[in-house]
Amino acid sequence: MQVEPPLLLFSFLPPSGMSVLIFSAAMGILWLSTVPLTTSLIAQTQGLKFLSTLAGLVFFSHQVGGFLGAWLGGRLYDVSGNYEAMWIAAILFGLLATVIHLPIREQAGRLAQAEFK
């Protein structure tokens, strides 16, 4: 299990307005740190012609998944009285995402050589 440093730090700080500001600043810096990596992977696998459209679709689907996860978790809790069904669904979706991403083979980038004349 990966623990984000801001979350770990936040758990040791006494509750105060300043600790919330520190946590918010750290999460603001780290929250979207995967976007450049995801965008470069899209560019490598799909090319640059439709990069902005595809990156927008990836970000949009992330937001839809976040909404559905939160809403469905609450809905399943209301129906069943516990989160067990949501945990099972989250694990299954995680396994599905793993299987979908297994065929991806990243290409090593080449560094440009400077030419001196």
PDB file of C-alpha atoms in Angstrom:
ATOM      1  CA  MET A   1       0.000   0.000   0.000  1.00  0.00           C
ATOM      2  CA  GLN A   2       1.381   3.377  -0.991  1.00  0.00           C
ATOM      3  CA  VAL A   3       0.959   6.216   1.475  1.00  0.00           C
ATOM      4  CA  GLU A   4       1.225   9.749   0.158  1.00  0.00           C
ATOM      5  CA  PRO A   5       3.650  11.885   2.201  1.00  0.00           C
ATOM      6  CA  PRO A   6       1.152  14.751   2.703  1.00  0.00           C
ATOM      7  CA  LEU A   7      -1.413  12.329   4.073  1.00  0.00           C
ATOM      8  CA  LEU A   8       1.164  10.802   6.406  1.00  0.00           C
ATOM      9  CA  LEU A   9       2.303  14.248   7.560  1.00  0.00           C
ATOM     10  CA  PHE A  10      -1.273  15.418   8.017  1.00  0.00           C
ATOM     11  CA  SER A  11      -2.075  12.484  10.285  1.00  0.00           C
ATOM     12  CA  PHE A  12       0.663  13.573  12.732  1.00  0.00           C
ATOM     13  CA  LEU A  13      -0.172  17.291  12.798  1.00  0.00           C
ATOM     14  CA  PRO A  14      -2.498  18.613  15.481  1.00  0.00           C
ATOM     15  CA  PRO A  15      -5.841  19.692  13.995  1.00  0.00           C
ATOM     16  CA  SER A  16      -5.731  23.389  13.202  1.00  0.00           C
ATOM     17  CA  GLY A  17      -6.378  25.823  10.405  1.00  0.00           C
ATOM     18  CA  MET A  18      -2.670  25.866   9.575  1.00  0.00           C
ATOM     19  CA  SER A  19      -2.455  22.069   9.305  1.00  0.00           C
ATOM     20  CA  VAL A  20      -5.357  22.109   6.841  1.00  0.00           C
ATOM     21  CA  LEU A  21      -3.593  24.788   4.768  1.00  0.00           C
ATOM     22  CA  ILE A  22      -0.344  22.798   4.762  1.00  0.00           C
ATOM     23  CA  PHE A  23      -2.155  19.624   3.735  1.00  0.00           C
ATOM     24  CA  SER A  24      -4.098  21.471   1.025  1.00  0.00           C
ATOM     25  CA  ALA A  25      -0.935  23.013  -0.419  1.00  0.00           C
ATOM     26  CA  ALA A  26       0.883  19.668  -0.499  1.00  0.00           C
ATOM     27  CA  MET A  27      -2.038  17.843  -2.095  1.00  0.00           C
ATOM     28  CA  GLY A  28      -2.460  20.658  -4.604  1.00  0.00           C
ATOM     29  CA  ILE A  29       1.114  20.133  -5.745  1.00  0.00           C
ATOM     30  CA  LEU A  30       0.922  16.327  -5.846  1.00  0.00           C
ATOM     31  CA  TRP A  31      -2.678  15.672  -6.862  1.00  0.00           C
ATOM     32  CA  LEU A  32      -2.248  15.881 -10.632  1.00  0.00           C
ATOM     33  CA  SER A  33       1.361  14.748 -10.779  1.00  0.00           C
ATOM     34  CA  THR A  34       0.394  11.793 -12.990  1.00  0.00           C
ATOM     35  CA  VAL A  35      -1.075  13.993 -15.736  1.00  0.00           C
ATOM     36  CA  PRO A  36       2.244  14.617 -17.576  1.00  0.00           C
ATOM     37  CA  LEU A  37       3.060  10.898 -17.432  1.00  0.00           C
ATOM     38  CA  THR A  38      -0.375   9.919 -18.714  1.00  0.00           C
ATOM     39  CA  THR A  39      -0.261  12.541 -21.464  1.00  0.00           C
ATOM     40  CA  SER A  40       3.160  11.372 -22.636  1.00  0.00           C
ATOM     41  CA  LEU A  41       1.946   7.764 -22.684  1.00  0.00           C
ATOM     42  CA  ILE A  42      -1.028   8.814 -24.824  1.00  0.00           C
ATOM     43  CA  ALA A  43       1.337  10.662 -27.174  1.00  0.00           C
ATOM     44  CA  GLN A  44       3.623   7.623 -27.460  1.00  0.00           C
ATOM     45  CA  THR A  45       0.833   5.171 -28.164  1.00  0.00           C
ATOM     46  CA  GLN A  46      -1.582   7.327 -30.190  1.00  0.00           C
ATOM     47  CA  GLY A  47       0.548  10.079 -31.703  1.00  0.00           C
ATOM     48  CA  LEU A  48       0.226  13.844 -31.423  1.00  0.00           C
ATOM     49  CA  LYS A  49      -2.600  14.523 -33.890  1.00  0.00           C
ATOM     50  CA  PHE A  50      -5.448  13.972 -31.404  1.00  0.00           C
ATOM     51  CA  LEU A  51      -3.453  14.258 -28.171  1.00  0.00           C
ATOM     52  CA  SER A  52      -5.521  17.048 -26.621  1.00  0.00           C
ATOM     53  CA  THR A  53      -8.806  15.284 -27.391  1.00  0.00           C
ATOM     54  CA  LEU A  54      -7.601  11.947 -26.040  1.00  0.00           C
ATOM     55  CA  ALA A  55      -6.079  13.527 -22.925  1.00  0.00           C
ATOM     56  CA  GLY A  56      -9.374  15.332 -22.335  1.00  0.00           C
ATOM     57  CA  LEU A  57     -11.277  12.059 -22.654  1.00  0.00           C
ATOM     58  CA  VAL A  58      -8.927  10.383 -20.178  1.00  0.00           C
ATOM     59  CA  PHE A  59      -9.365  13.214 -17.671  1.00  0.00           C
ATOM     60  CA  PHE A  60     -13.142  13.249 -18.216  1.00  0.00           C
ATOM     61  CA  SER A  61     -13.405   9.489 -17.674  1.00  0.00           C
ATOM     62  CA  HIS A  62     -11.380   9.902 -14.478  1.00  0.00           C
ATOM     63  CA  GLN A  63     -13.908  12.451 -13.213  1.00  0.00           C
ATOM     64  CA  VAL A  64     -16.857  10.230 -14.160  1.00  0.00           C
ATOM     65  CA  GLY A  65     -15.221   7.308 -12.357  1.00  0.00           C
ATOM     66  CA  GLY A  66     -14.635   9.449  -9.279  1.00  0.00           C
ATOM     67  CA  PHE A  67     -18.257  10.553  -9.246  1.00  0.00           C
ATOM     68  CA  LEU A  68     -19.622   7.059  -9.804  1.00  0.00           C
ATOM     69  CA  GLY A  69     -17.326   5.587  -7.160  1.00  0.00           C
ATOM     70  CA  ALA A  70     -18.460   8.072  -4.535  1.00  0.00           C
ATOM     71  CA  TRP A  71     -22.136   7.935  -5.498  1.00  0.00           C
ATOM     72  CA  LEU A  72     -22.265   4.169  -5.900  1.00  0.00           C
ATOM     73  CA  GLY A  73     -20.430   3.665  -2.608  1.00  0.00           C
ATOM     74  CA  GLY A  74     -23.073   5.708  -0.813  1.00  0.00           C
ATOM     75  CA  ARG A  75     -25.903   4.023  -2.682  1.00  0.00           C
ATOM     76  CA  LEU A  76     -24.631   0.523  -1.896  1.00  0.00           C
ATOM     77  CA  TYR A  77     -24.174   1.496   1.741  1.00  0.00           C
ATOM     78  CA  ASP A  78     -27.770   2.755   1.880  1.00  0.00           C
ATOM     79  CA  VAL A  79     -29.037  -0.508   0.389  1.00  0.00           C
ATOM     80  CA  SER A  80     -26.858  -3.015   2.260  1.00  0.00           C
ATOM     81  CA  GLY A  81     -25.778  -1.175   5.414  1.00  0.00           C
ATOM     82  CA  ASN A  82     -22.063  -1.823   4.798  1.00  0.00           C
ATOM     83  CA  TYR A  83     -19.315  -1.128   2.278  1.00  0.00           C
ATOM     84  CA  GLU A  84     -18.477  -4.750   1.427  1.00  0.00           C
ATOM     85  CA  ALA A  85     -20.065  -4.649  -2.050  1.00  0.00           C
ATOM     86  CA  MET A  86     -18.214  -1.441  -2.886  1.00  0.00           C
ATOM     87  CA  TRP A  87     -14.893  -2.908  -1.746  1.00  0.00           C
ATOM     88  CA  ILE A  88     -15.482  -5.916  -3.980  1.00  0.00           C
ATOM     89  CA  ALA A  89     -16.409  -3.662  -6.917  1.00  0.00           C
ATOM     90  CA  ALA A  90     -13.322  -1.476  -6.343  1.00  0.00           C
ATOM     91  CA  ILE A  91     -11.051  -4.527  -6.267  1.00  0.00           C
ATOM     92  CA  LEU A  92     -12.626  -5.927  -9.443  1.00  0.00           C
ATOM     93  CA  PHE A  93     -12.273  -2.596 -11.260  1.00  0.00           C
ATOM     94  CA  GLY A  94      -8.649  -2.385 -10.108  1.00  0.00           C
ATOM     95  CA  LEU A  95      -7.967  -5.860 -11.489  1.00  0.00           C
ATOM     96  CA  LEU A  96      -9.730  -4.942 -14.743  1.00  0.00           C
ATOM     97  CA  ALA A  97      -7.583  -1.806 -15.053  1.00  0.00           C
ATOM     98  CA  THR A  98      -4.474  -3.915 -14.490  1.00  0.00           C
ATOM     99  CA  VAL A  99      -5.450  -6.348 -17.246  1.00  0.00           C
ATOM    100  CA  ILE A 100      -6.254  -3.492 -19.638  1.00  0.00           C
ATOM    101  CA  HIS A 101      -2.856  -1.861 -19.013  1.00  0.00           C
ATOM    102  CA  LEU A 102      -0.724  -5.024 -19.238  1.00  0.00           C
ATOM    103  CA  PRO A 103      -0.248  -4.810 -23.039  1.00  0.00           C
ATOM    104  CA  ILE A 104       1.170  -1.263 -22.841  1.00  0.00           C
ATOM    105  CA  ARG A 105       4.857  -1.210 -23.695  1.00  0.00           C
ATOM    106  CA  GLU A 106       6.480   2.137 -23.101  1.00  0.00           C
ATOM    107  CA  GLN A 107       9.235   3.121 -25.478  1.00  0.00           C
ATOM    108  CA  ALA A 108      12.410   4.503 -24.031  1.00  0.00           C
ATOM    109  CA  GLY A 109      12.894   8.112 -25.039  1.00  0.00           C
ATOM    110  CA  ARG A 110      15.983   9.209 -26.910  1.00  0.00           C
ATOM    111  CA  LEU A 111      17.939  12.207 -25.784  1.00  0.00           C
ATOM    112  CA  ALA A 112      18.708  14.760 -28.440  1.00  0.00           C
ATOM    113  CA  GLN A 113      22.382  15.317 -29.159  1.00  0.00           C
ATOM    114  CA  ALA A 114      23.624  18.861 -29.390  1.00  0.00           C
ATOM    115  CA  GLU A 115      25.458  19.697 -32.590  1.00  0.00           C
ATOM    116  CA  PHE A 116      28.286  22.199 -32.439  1.00  0.00           C
ATOM    117  CA  LYS A 117      29.423  23.878 -35.638  1.00  0.00           C
TER     118      LYS A 117
END
